[in-house]
Amino acid sequence: MSPADVVRSLALATLLGSSSNAISATLQIGNGAEPGTLDPQKVSGNWETRITRTLFDRLINYAPDGSLEPGLAERWDISADGLRYTFHLRDAHWSDGEPITASDAVFALRRVLAPGTANHNANLYYPIVGAHSINAGDAPAESLGVNALDERTLEIRLTEPTAWFLQALAMSEAAPLPEHLLNSDVSDWTRPGVMVSSGPFVLTDWHPQDHIDVTRNPHYYSADEVALDGIVFHAIEDPGAALSRFRTGELDISYSGVPSSRFEWVEQKLPDALRVGPLLGSYFYMINLRDGTPLADTRVREALNLALRREVITDQLLGIGQTPSYWYVPRAVSNAPNSQLDFADWSMERRLARATQLLNEAGYGPQQPLQLSLAYNTLDDHRKIAVAIAAMWKPLGMDLELINREAAVHFATVRHADFELARYGLIATVDDAHDFLNAYAAGGSASLSTGFSDTRYDELVRQSSAELDPQRRSELIGAAEQRLLDANVLLPIYDYVSVHLVSPRVKGWQSTPLDVHPLRYVSLETDYNATQ
């Protein structure tokens, strides 16, 4: 047994309590929106990755406390210059009994960068030799700097040192994929009964708009450490409905949040179940910057930012502990800079006067209203925020059309750049400012959706990624974020907090800033009494 395996076994014993009270059972989860896909390289939201993480193990995984731990790779070596990573895979098998090999990892990394995959985090893998050119369609997949040295040894070569690269490999889309299945004549490999998995669970049922069932994978390399028989992920987007079902005991965990109007009640009545903690997430409005719309004018964008009363939203409208944001990178990120919008310390009176002046200069005002549309996904708090912001902007001479769509449709619309203003929540996949800044760099999801393009910004992001000196790296990160803020390319509103309901009978679940909770470590207590 390797030292890492010893650590994992000790952690498991602690989490399960090595107690007779821990039983095998089925965990019921209120998971938020209906998944658009279970292809780990095509998902776009945490309601999808929560499921795919149970189905596909990565080379590197997250432990319950949010630290990195070995996954399919039992150990790895990094060259002194930081340009060569060698991963040694454990003896593991797919759920159909086929061995998991280094070639499966090569196949997956080539696929995630293929232009046709359209992975929204593909540029996080640009440090790999050849990755950028492949993703742009300018080079063949075989030119990627990833090689299977033998069946269980994987080599990855980088163009430059990358401080956060191991975290990128712990992301859902970096998981090795079953090459033997995807290269077969199967038409839809993500269907129950067809999908082949490497994780602690396998997909057994999918009822669209209702629930998805997964059951324990007997071929998982640590199957004997998995306490749960299965998990049911319920598609419940409405936090009020999720709260009702949690109270009746239908749900063990609710990831749908708590309605802001019921938060105080939940604090008083369900204190042992309420889990509130920092979250590496930014709630903001995307702006379509392309020519031909009023938002291509920087004066208009700045005016909208100036007139946002963020504290009204966080303190009066929501009241759950969110931090009003005058920045883009959430302050809870380990290396978050101190950048902020230049008017952050102005009085509201001064801000409104400047906003009125800018709109007048751009040709808008009460006599010539600025007409824009704002799209948001279905959720009552999103609606309340949108209505409040429309009211804040109305005195400036602005008419805001509100467009409400189901989550999968909304985010597909954003990806296709079919919007003027769009609500967006970016939740970090790595605890590093690069995860946020990279979204607006060339090839990033936000850049593609909004049309933002700035070569100087791209260079600052690239330099910050390669810089290993903490002080110099912090300066580069700050300069990059400030450049975004000075151009008013987004409307930051608040930093997220995580708000979940977790039954006290659930053991092994911990709050983490990344909001990743490996369910292979979770168990259910058999004799829990709700009156405890």
CSV table of C-alpha atoms in Angstrom, one decimal, residues 142-524:
chain,number,residue,atom,x,y,z
A,142,GLU,CA,-1.8,13.6,-32.3
A,143,SER,CA,0.5,16.6,-31.9
A,144,LEU,CA,-0.7,17.1,-28.3
A,145,GLY,CA,2.2,16.8,-25.8
A,146,VAL,CA,0.6,13.8,-24.1
A,147,ASN,CA,1.9,10.3,-24.4
A,148,ALA,CA,1.3,6.8,-23.1
A,149,LEU,CA,4.8,5.5,-22.2
A,150,ASP,CA,3.2,2.1,-21.4
A,151,GLU,CA,-0.2,0.9,-20.3
A,152,ARG,CA,0.0,2.6,-16.9
A,153,THR,CA,2.4,5.5,-17.4
A,154,LEU,CA,1.3,8.8,-18.8
A,155,GLU,CA,3.6,11.7,-19.7
A,156,ILE,CA,2.3,15.3,-20.2
A,157,ARG,CA,4.7,18.0,-21.5
A,158,LEU,CA,4.0,21.7,-20.9
A,159,THR,CA,5.2,24.7,-22.9
A,160,GLU,CA,5.8,26.6,-19.6
A,161,PRO,CA,5.5,26.0,-15.9
A,162,THR,CA,1.9,26.3,-14.7
A,163,ALA,CA,1.2,26.9,-11.0
A,164,TRP,CA,-2.3,25.4,-11.1
A,165,PHE,CA,-1.9,22.5,-13.5
A,166,LEU,CA,-2.6,19.7,-11.1
A,167,GLN,CA,-5.9,21.3,-10.1
A,168,ALA,CA,-6.9,21.4,-13.8
A,169,LEU,CA,-6.4,17.7,-14.0
A,170,ALA,CA,-8.8,17.3,-11.0
A,171,MET,CA,-11.6,18.8,-13.1
A,172,SER,CA,-14.5,16.7,-14.3
A,173,GLU,CA,-13.6,17.2,-18.0
A,174,ALA,CA,-10.0,15.9,-17.5
A,175,ALA,CA,-11.2,12.4,-16.5
A,176,PRO,CA,-9.9,9.6,-18.7
A,177,LEU,CA,-12.6,8.3,-21.0
A,178,PRO,CA,-13.3,4.7,-22.3
A,179,GLU,CA,-11.7,4.9,-25.7
A,180,HIS,CA,-13.0,1.4,-26.6
A,181,LEU,CA,-16.6,2.6,-26.1
A,182,LEU,CA,-16.4,6.0,-27.7
A,183,ASN,CA,-14.6,4.6,-30.8
A,184,SER,CA,-17.3,2.0,-31.3
A,185,ASP,CA,-20.5,2.4,-33.3
A,186,VAL,CA,-22.5,3.4,-30.2
A,187,SER,CA,-24.6,6.4,-31.0
A,188,ASP,CA,-25.2,7.9,-27.5
A,189,TRP,CA,-22.6,6.6,-25.1
A,190,THR,CA,-24.0,8.5,-22.1
A,191,ARG,CA,-27.3,6.5,-21.9
A,192,PRO,CA,-28.0,4.2,-18.9
A,193,GLY,CA,-27.0,0.7,-19.8
A,194,VAL,CA,-24.5,1.9,-22.4
A,195,MET,CA,-22.2,4.3,-20.4
A,196,VAL,CA,-19.0,2.8,-19.1
A,197,SER,CA,-17.6,4.4,-15.9
A,198,SER,CA,-14.4,4.5,-13.9
A,199,GLY,CA,-15.8,6.2,-10.8
A,200,PRO,CA,-17.4,4.9,-7.6
A,201,PHE,CA,-20.8,4.8,-9.2
A,202,VAL,CA,-22.4,3.8,-12.5
A,203,LEU,CA,-25.4,5.3,-14.3
A,204,THR,CA,-28.5,3.1,-14.0
A,205,ASP,CA,-31.5,5.3,-14.8
A,206,TRP,CA,-32.3,8.7,-16.1
A,207,HIS,CA,-35.9,10.1,-16.1
A,208,PRO,CA,-35.6,13.6,-17.7
A,209,GLN,CA,-36.8,16.5,-15.6
A,210,ASP,CA,-37.2,14.1,-12.6
A,211,HIS,CA,-34.2,12.1,-11.4
A,212,ILE,CA,-31.0,10.3,-12.3
A,213,ASP,CA,-30.0,7.1,-10.5
A,214,VAL,CA,-26.5,5.9,-9.9
A,215,THR,CA,-25.4,2.7,-8.1
A,216,ARG,CA,-22.2,1.5,-6.6
A,217,ASN,CA,-19.6,0.4,-9.2
A,218,PRO,CA,-18.3,-3.1,-8.3
A,219,HIS,CA,-15.3,-2.6,-10.6
A,220,TYR,CA,-14.2,0.6,-8.9
A,221,TYR,CA,-10.6,0.2,-7.5
A,222,SER,CA,-11.8,1.2,-4.0
A,223,ALA,CA,-15.3,-0.3,-4.2
A,224,ASP,CA,-14.9,-1.8,-0.7
A,225,GLU,CA,-14.5,1.8,0.7
A,226,VAL,CA,-17.8,3.1,-0.8
A,227,ALA,CA,-20.5,3.1,1.9
A,228,LEU,CA,-23.5,4.0,-0.3
A,229,ASP,CA,-25.4,1.6,-2.4
A,230,GLY,CA,-26.6,4.4,-4.7
A,231,ILE,CA,-27.5,8.0,-5.1
A,232,VAL,CA,-30.7,9.6,-6.6
A,233,PHE,CA,-30.1,13.0,-8.1
A,234,HIS,CA,-33.4,14.8,-8.2
A,235,ALA,CA,-33.9,17.7,-10.7
A,236,ILE,CA,-35.3,20.4,-8.4
A,237,GLU,CA,-34.4,23.9,-9.4
A,238,ASP,CA,-36.9,25.7,-7.2
A,239,PRO,CA,-35.3,26.1,-3.7
A,240,GLY,CA,-38.7,26.4,-2.1
A,241,ALA,CA,-39.8,23.0,-3.5
A,242,ALA,CA,-36.4,21.5,-2.4
A,243,LEU,CA,-36.8,22.9,1.1
A,244,SER,CA,-40.3,21.3,1.4
A,245,ARG,CA,-39.0,17.9,0.3
A,246,PHE,CA,-36.0,18.2,2.6
A,247,ARG,CA,-38.3,18.9,5.6
A,248,THR,CA,-40.4,15.8,4.9
A,249,GLY,CA,-37.3,13.7,4.7
A,250,GLU,CA,-37.5,13.0,1.0
A,251,LEU,CA,-34.0,14.5,0.5
A,252,ASP,CA,-30.8,14.0,2.5
A,253,ILE,CA,-29.0,16.8,0.8
A,254,SER,CA,-30.4,19.9,-1.1
A,255,TYR,CA,-28.1,21.8,-3.4
A,256,SER,CA,-30.9,24.0,-4.6
A,257,GLY,CA,-30.2,26.6,-2.0
A,258,VAL,CA,-32.6,28.3,0.4
A,259,PRO,CA,-35.2,30.9,-0.7
A,260,SER,CA,-34.0,34.3,0.6
A,261,SER,CA,-37.4,34.8,2.1
A,262,ARG,CA,-37.1,31.6,4.2
A,263,PHE,CA,-33.5,31.9,5.2
A,264,GLU,CA,-34.1,33.3,8.7
A,265,TRP,CA,-36.7,30.6,9.3
A,266,VAL,CA,-34.3,27.9,8.2
A,267,GLU,CA,-31.6,29.3,10.5
A,268,GLN,CA,-34.0,29.0,13.4
A,269,LYS,CA,-35.7,25.7,12.6
A,270,LEU,CA,-33.0,23.7,10.8
A,271,PRO,CA,-29.7,24.9,12.3
A,272,ASP,CA,-28.1,21.5,12.3
A,273,ALA,CA,-28.9,21.0,8.6
A,274,LEU,CA,-28.0,24.5,7.3
A,275,ARG,CA,-24.5,24.7,5.8
A,276,VAL,CA,-23.3,28.1,4.8
A,277,GLY,CA,-19.7,28.8,3.8
A,278,PRO,CA,-17.5,30.7,1.5
A,279,LEU,CA,-17.7,29.8,-2.2
A,280,LEU,CA,-15.3,30.5,-5.0
A,281,GLY,CA,-18.0,32.0,-7.2
A,282,SER,CA,-18.9,35.3,-8.8
A,283,TYR,CA,-22.5,36.3,-9.6
A,284,PHE,CA,-22.4,38.8,-12.5
A,285,TYR,CA,-24.1,40.0,-15.7
A,286,MET,CA,-22.3,39.2,-18.9
A,287,ILE,CA,-22.4,41.9,-21.5
A,288,ASN,CA,-22.4,41.2,-25.2
A,289,LEU,CA,-19.8,43.6,-26.5
A,290,ARG,CA,-20.1,43.0,-30.2
A,291,ASP,CA,-20.6,46.0,-32.6
A,292,GLY,CA,-24.1,47.0,-33.5
A,293,THR,CA,-25.6,47.2,-30.0
A,294,PRO,CA,-25.6,50.1,-27.4
A,295,LEU,CA,-23.4,47.9,-25.2
A,296,ALA,CA,-20.4,48.2,-27.6
A,297,ASP,CA,-20.2,51.8,-26.2
A,298,THR,CA,-18.0,51.8,-23.0
A,299,ARG,CA,-19.9,54.9,-21.7
A,300,VAL,CA,-23.1,52.8,-21.6
A,301,ARG,CA,-21.4,49.9,-19.8
A,302,GLU,CA,-19.8,52.2,-17.2
A,303,ALA,CA,-23.2,53.9,-16.6
A,304,LEU,CA,-24.9,50.6,-15.9
A,305,ASN,CA,-22.1,49.6,-13.5
A,306,LEU,CA,-22.3,53.0,-11.7
A,307,ALA,CA,-26.0,52.7,-11.1
A,308,LEU,CA,-26.0,49.2,-9.6
A,309,ARG,CA,-26.9,49.4,-5.9
A,310,ARG,CA,-25.1,46.1,-4.9
A,311,GLU,CA,-25.6,46.5,-1.2
A,312,VAL,CA,-29.4,46.7,-1.7
A,313,ILE,CA,-29.3,43.3,-3.5
A,314,THR,CA,-27.0,41.5,-1.0
A,315,ASP,CA,-28.2,43.1,2.3
A,316,GLN,CA,-31.9,43.8,1.7
A,317,LEU,CA,-33.0,41.6,-1.1
A,318,LEU,CA,-31.1,38.4,-0.4
A,319,GLY,CA,-29.7,38.6,3.1
A,320,ILE,CA,-27.8,35.3,3.1
A,321,GLY,CA,-24.3,36.7,3.6
A,322,GLN,CA,-23.2,37.4,0.0
A,323,THR,CA,-20.5,40.1,-0.4
A,324,PRO,CA,-21.3,43.0,-2.8
A,325,SER,CA,-18.8,42.8,-5.5
A,326,TYR,CA,-16.9,45.7,-7.2
A,327,TRP,CA,-14.5,43.2,-8.7
A,328,TYR,CA,-14.5,40.0,-10.7
A,329,VAL,CA,-12.3,37.4,-9.0
A,330,PRO,CA,-14.1,36.5,-5.7
A,331,ARG,CA,-12.2,37.6,-2.6
A,332,ALA,CA,-12.3,34.0,-1.2
A,333,VAL,CA,-10.0,32.8,-4.0
A,334,SER,CA,-6.6,32.0,-2.4
A,335,ASN,CA,-4.7,34.5,-4.6
A,336,ALA,CA,-7.4,37.0,-5.3
A,337,PRO,CA,-6.0,40.5,-6.2
A,338,ASN,CA,-7.2,43.8,-4.6
A,339,SER,CA,-8.4,45.2,-7.9
A,340,GLN,CA,-11.8,47.0,-8.0
A,341,LEU,CA,-14.0,49.3,-10.1
A,342,ASP,CA,-12.6,52.8,-9.8
A,343,PHE,CA,-15.9,54.2,-8.3
A,344,ALA,CA,-16.2,51.6,-5.6
A,345,ASP,CA,-15.7,54.2,-2.9
A,346,TRP,CA,-17.8,56.9,-4.4
A,347,SER,CA,-21.1,58.0,-2.8
A,348,MET,CA,-24.3,56.8,-4.6
A,349,GLU,CA,-25.1,60.4,-5.4
A,350,ARG,CA,-21.8,61.0,-7.2
A,351,ARG,CA,-22.2,57.7,-9.1
A,352,LEU,CA,-25.7,58.4,-10.4
A,353,ALA,CA,-24.6,61.9,-11.5
A,354,ARG,CA,-21.7,60.3,-13.5
A,355,ALA,CA,-24.0,57.6,-14.9
A,356,THR,CA,-26.5,60.2,-16.1
A,357,GLN,CA,-23.7,62.2,-17.7
A,358,LEU,CA,-22.3,59.2,-19.6
A,359,LEU,CA,-25.7,58.1,-20.9
A,360,ASN,CA,-26.5,61.6,-22.1
A,361,GLU,CA,-23.1,61.7,-23.9
A,362,ALA,CA,-24.0,58.4,-25.5
A,363,GLY,CA,-27.4,59.9,-26.6
A,364,TYR,CA,-29.7,58.3,-24.1
A,365,GLY,CA,-32.0,59.6,-21.3
A,366,PRO,CA,-35.6,59.8,-20.2
A,367,GLN,CA,-36.7,61.4,-23.5
A,368,GLN,CA,-34.7,58.8,-25.5
A,369,PRO,CA,-34.7,55.6,-23.5
A,370,LEU,CA,-32.0,53.1,-23.7
A,371,GLN,CA,-33.7,49.8,-24.6
A,372,LEU,CA,-31.9,46.5,-23.6
A,373,SER,CA,-32.8,42.9,-22.8
A,374,LEU,CA,-31.6,40.9,-19.8
A,375,ALA,CA,-31.8,37.1,-19.9
A,376,TYR,CA,-31.8,35.0,-16.7
A,377,ASN,CA,-32.4,31.4,-15.9
A,378,THR,CA,-35.5,30.4,-13.9
A,379,LEU,CA,-35.1,31.0,-10.2
A,380,ASP,CA,-37.1,33.3,-8.0
A,381,ASP,CA,-34.0,35.1,-6.6
A,382,HIS,CA,-32.6,35.7,-10.1
A,383,ARG,CA,-36.0,37.2,-11.0
A,384,LYS,CA,-36.0,39.4,-7.9
A,385,ILE,CA,-32.5,40.7,-8.7
A,386,ALA,CA,-33.4,41.4,-12.3
A,387,VAL,CA,-36.5,43.3,-11.3
A,388,ALA,CA,-34.6,45.3,-8.7
A,389,ILE,CA,-31.8,46.2,-11.2
A,390,ALA,CA,-34.4,47.2,-13.8
A,391,ALA,CA,-35.9,49.6,-11.2
A,392,MET,CA,-32.4,51.0,-10.4
A,393,TRP,CA,-31.7,51.8,-14.0
A,394,LYS,CA,-35.2,53.1,-14.9
A,395,PRO,CA,-34.6,56.7,-13.6
A,396,LEU,CA,-31.6,57.0,-15.9
A,397,GLY,CA,-33.9,56.5,-18.9
A,398,MET,CA,-33.6,52.8,-19.5
A,399,ASP,CA,-36.2,50.2,-20.4
A,400,LEU,CA,-35.1,46.7,-19.6
A,401,GLU,CA,-36.8,43.7,-21.1
A,402,LEU,CA,-36.5,40.7,-18.8
A,403,ILE,CA,-36.3,37.3,-20.5
A,404,ASN,CA,-36.7,34.2,-18.3
A,405,ARG,CA,-35.5,30.8,-19.6
A,406,GLU,CA,-35.1,27.3,-18.2
A,407,ALA,CA,-31.4,26.8,-17.1
A,408,ALA,CA,-30.3,24.5,-20.0
A,409,VAL,CA,-31.8,26.8,-22.6
A,410,HIS,CA,-30.4,29.9,-20.9
A,411,PHE,CA,-26.9,28.7,-20.8
A,412,ALA,CA,-27.1,27.4,-24.4
A,413,THR,CA,-28.2,30.8,-25.4
A,414,VAL,CA,-25.3,32.4,-23.6
A,415,ARG,CA,-22.8,30.0,-25.3
A,416,HIS,CA,-24.3,31.0,-28.7
A,417,ALA,CA,-23.9,34.7,-27.8
A,418,ASP,CA,-27.7,35.3,-28.4
A,419,PHE,CA,-28.2,37.9,-25.7
A,420,GLU,CA,-27.5,41.6,-24.7
A,421,LEU,CA,-27.2,41.2,-21.0
A,422,ALA,CA,-27.2,37.7,-19.3
A,423,ARG,CA,-27.1,36.5,-15.7
A,424,TYR,CA,-24.1,34.3,-15.1
A,425,GLY,CA,-22.6,32.5,-12.2
A,426,LEU,CA,-19.0,31.4,-12.5
A,427,ILE,CA,-18.0,28.9,-9.9
A,428,ALA,CA,-14.3,28.1,-9.7
A,429,THR,CA,-13.0,24.7,-10.8
A,430,VAL,CA,-9.6,25.4,-9.4
A,431,ASP,CA,-8.7,27.6,-6.4
A,432,ASP,CA,-6.8,30.1,-8.4
A,433,ALA,CA,-7.6,33.5,-9.9
A,434,HIS,CA,-6.5,32.1,-13.3
A,435,ASP,CA,-9.8,30.2,-13.5
A,436,PHE,CA,-11.8,33.4,-13.6
A,437,LEU,CA,-9.4,35.5,-15.6
A,438,ASN,CA,-8.9,32.8,-18.2
A,439,ALA,CA,-12.6,32.8,-19.0
A,440,TYR,CA,-12.2,36.2,-20.6
A,441,ALA,CA,-8.9,35.4,-22.4
A,442,ALA,CA,-8.8,34.3,-26.0
A,443,GLY,CA,-10.7,31.0,-26.4
A,444,GLY,CA,-12.3,31.3,-22.9
A,445,SER,CA,-16.0,30.7,-22.4
A,446,ALA,CA,-16.8,34.4,-21.5
A,447,SER,CA,-14.6,35.7,-24.3
A,448,LEU,CA,-16.5,33.5,-26.8
A,449,SER,CA,-19.9,34.5,-25.4
A,450,THR,CA,-19.3,38.2,-25.1
A,451,GLY,CA,-16.9,38.9,-28.0
A,452,PHE,CA,-14.3,40.4,-25.7
A,453,SER,CA,-10.8,40.5,-27.3
A,454,ASP,CA,-7.7,42.2,-25.9
A,455,THR,CA,-4.3,41.0,-26.7
A,456,ARG,CA,-2.6,42.8,-23.8
A,457,TYR,CA,-5.1,41.2,-21.4
A,458,ASP,CA,-4.4,37.8,-22.9
A,459,GLU,CA,-0.6,38.3,-22.4
A,460,LEU,CA,-1.1,39.3,-18.8
A,461,VAL,CA,-3.1,36.2,-18.1
A,462,ARG,CA,-0.5,34.0,-19.9
A,463,GLN,CA,2.3,35.6,-18.0
A,464,SER,CA,0.5,35.2,-14.6
A,465,SER,CA,-0.1,31.5,-15.3
A,466,ALA,CA,3.6,30.8,-16.1
A,467,GLU,CA,5.0,33.0,-13.2
A,468,LEU,CA,6.1,31.0,-10.2
A,469,ASP,CA,7.2,33.9,-8.0
A,470,PRO,CA,4.2,34.6,-5.7
A,471,GLN,CA,4.8,38.4,-5.6
A,472,ARG,CA,5.3,38.9,-9.3
A,473,ARG,CA,2.4,36.6,-10.1
A,474,SER,CA,0.1,38.6,-7.8
A,475,GLU,CA,1.1,41.8,-9.6
A,476,LEU,CA,0.3,40.2,-13.0
A,477,ILE,CA,-3.1,38.9,-11.8
A,478,GLY,CA,-4.0,42.2,-10.4
A,479,ALA,CA,-3.1,44.0,-13.6
A,480,ALA,CA,-5.1,41.6,-15.7
A,481,GLU,CA,-8.3,42.0,-13.5
A,482,GLN,CA,-8.0,45.8,-13.4
A,483,ARG,CA,-7.8,45.9,-17.2
A,484,LEU,CA,-11.1,44.0,-17.3
A,485,LEU,CA,-12.7,46.3,-14.7
A,486,ASP,CA,-11.5,49.5,-16.3
A,487,ALA,CA,-13.1,48.4,-19.6
A,488,ASN,CA,-16.4,47.6,-17.8
A,489,VAL,CA,-16.8,44.4,-19.8
A,490,LEU,CA,-19.0,42.8,-17.1
A,491,LEU,CA,-21.4,43.9,-14.3
A,492,PRO,CA,-20.2,42.2,-11.1
A,493,ILE,CA,-22.9,41.9,-8.4
A,494,TYR,CA,-21.8,39.7,-5.6
A,495,ASP,CA,-19.5,37.0,-4.4
A,496,TYR,CA,-21.3,33.8,-3.7
A,497,VAL,CA,-21.7,31.9,-0.5
A,498,SER,CA,-22.6,28.2,-0.6
A,499,VAL,CA,-26.0,27.5,1.0
A,500,HIS,CA,-26.9,23.8,1.3
A,501,LEU,CA,-29.1,21.7,3.4
A,502,VAL,CA,-27.5,18.5,4.7
A,503,SER,CA,-29.3,16.1,7.0
A,504,PRO,CA,-27.3,15.4,10.2
A,505,ARG,CA,-27.6,11.7,9.4
A,506,VAL,CA,-25.3,12.3,6.4
A,507,LYS,CA,-21.7,11.6,7.5
A,508,GLY,CA,-18.5,12.5,5.6
A,509,TRP,CA,-19.8,15.6,3.9
A,510,GLN,CA,-17.8,18.8,4.4
A,511,SER,CA,-18.2,22.4,3.2
A,512,THR,CA,-15.3,23.5,1.0
A,513,PRO,CA,-14.7,26.8,-1.0
A,514,LEU,CA,-14.7,24.8,-4.3
A,515,ASP,CA,-18.1,23.2,-3.3
A,516,VAL,CA,-16.8,19.7,-4.3
A,517,HIS,CA,-18.0,16.9,-2.1
A,518,PRO,CA,-16.7,13.4,-3.1
A,519,LEU,CA,-19.6,11.1,-2.4
A,520,ARG,CA,-17.4,8.0,-2.2
A,521,TYR,CA,-16.7,9.1,1.3
A,522,VAL,CA,-20.3,9.8,2.4
A,523,SER,CA,-22.4,7.4,4.5
A,524,LEU,CA,-25.8,7.5,6.2
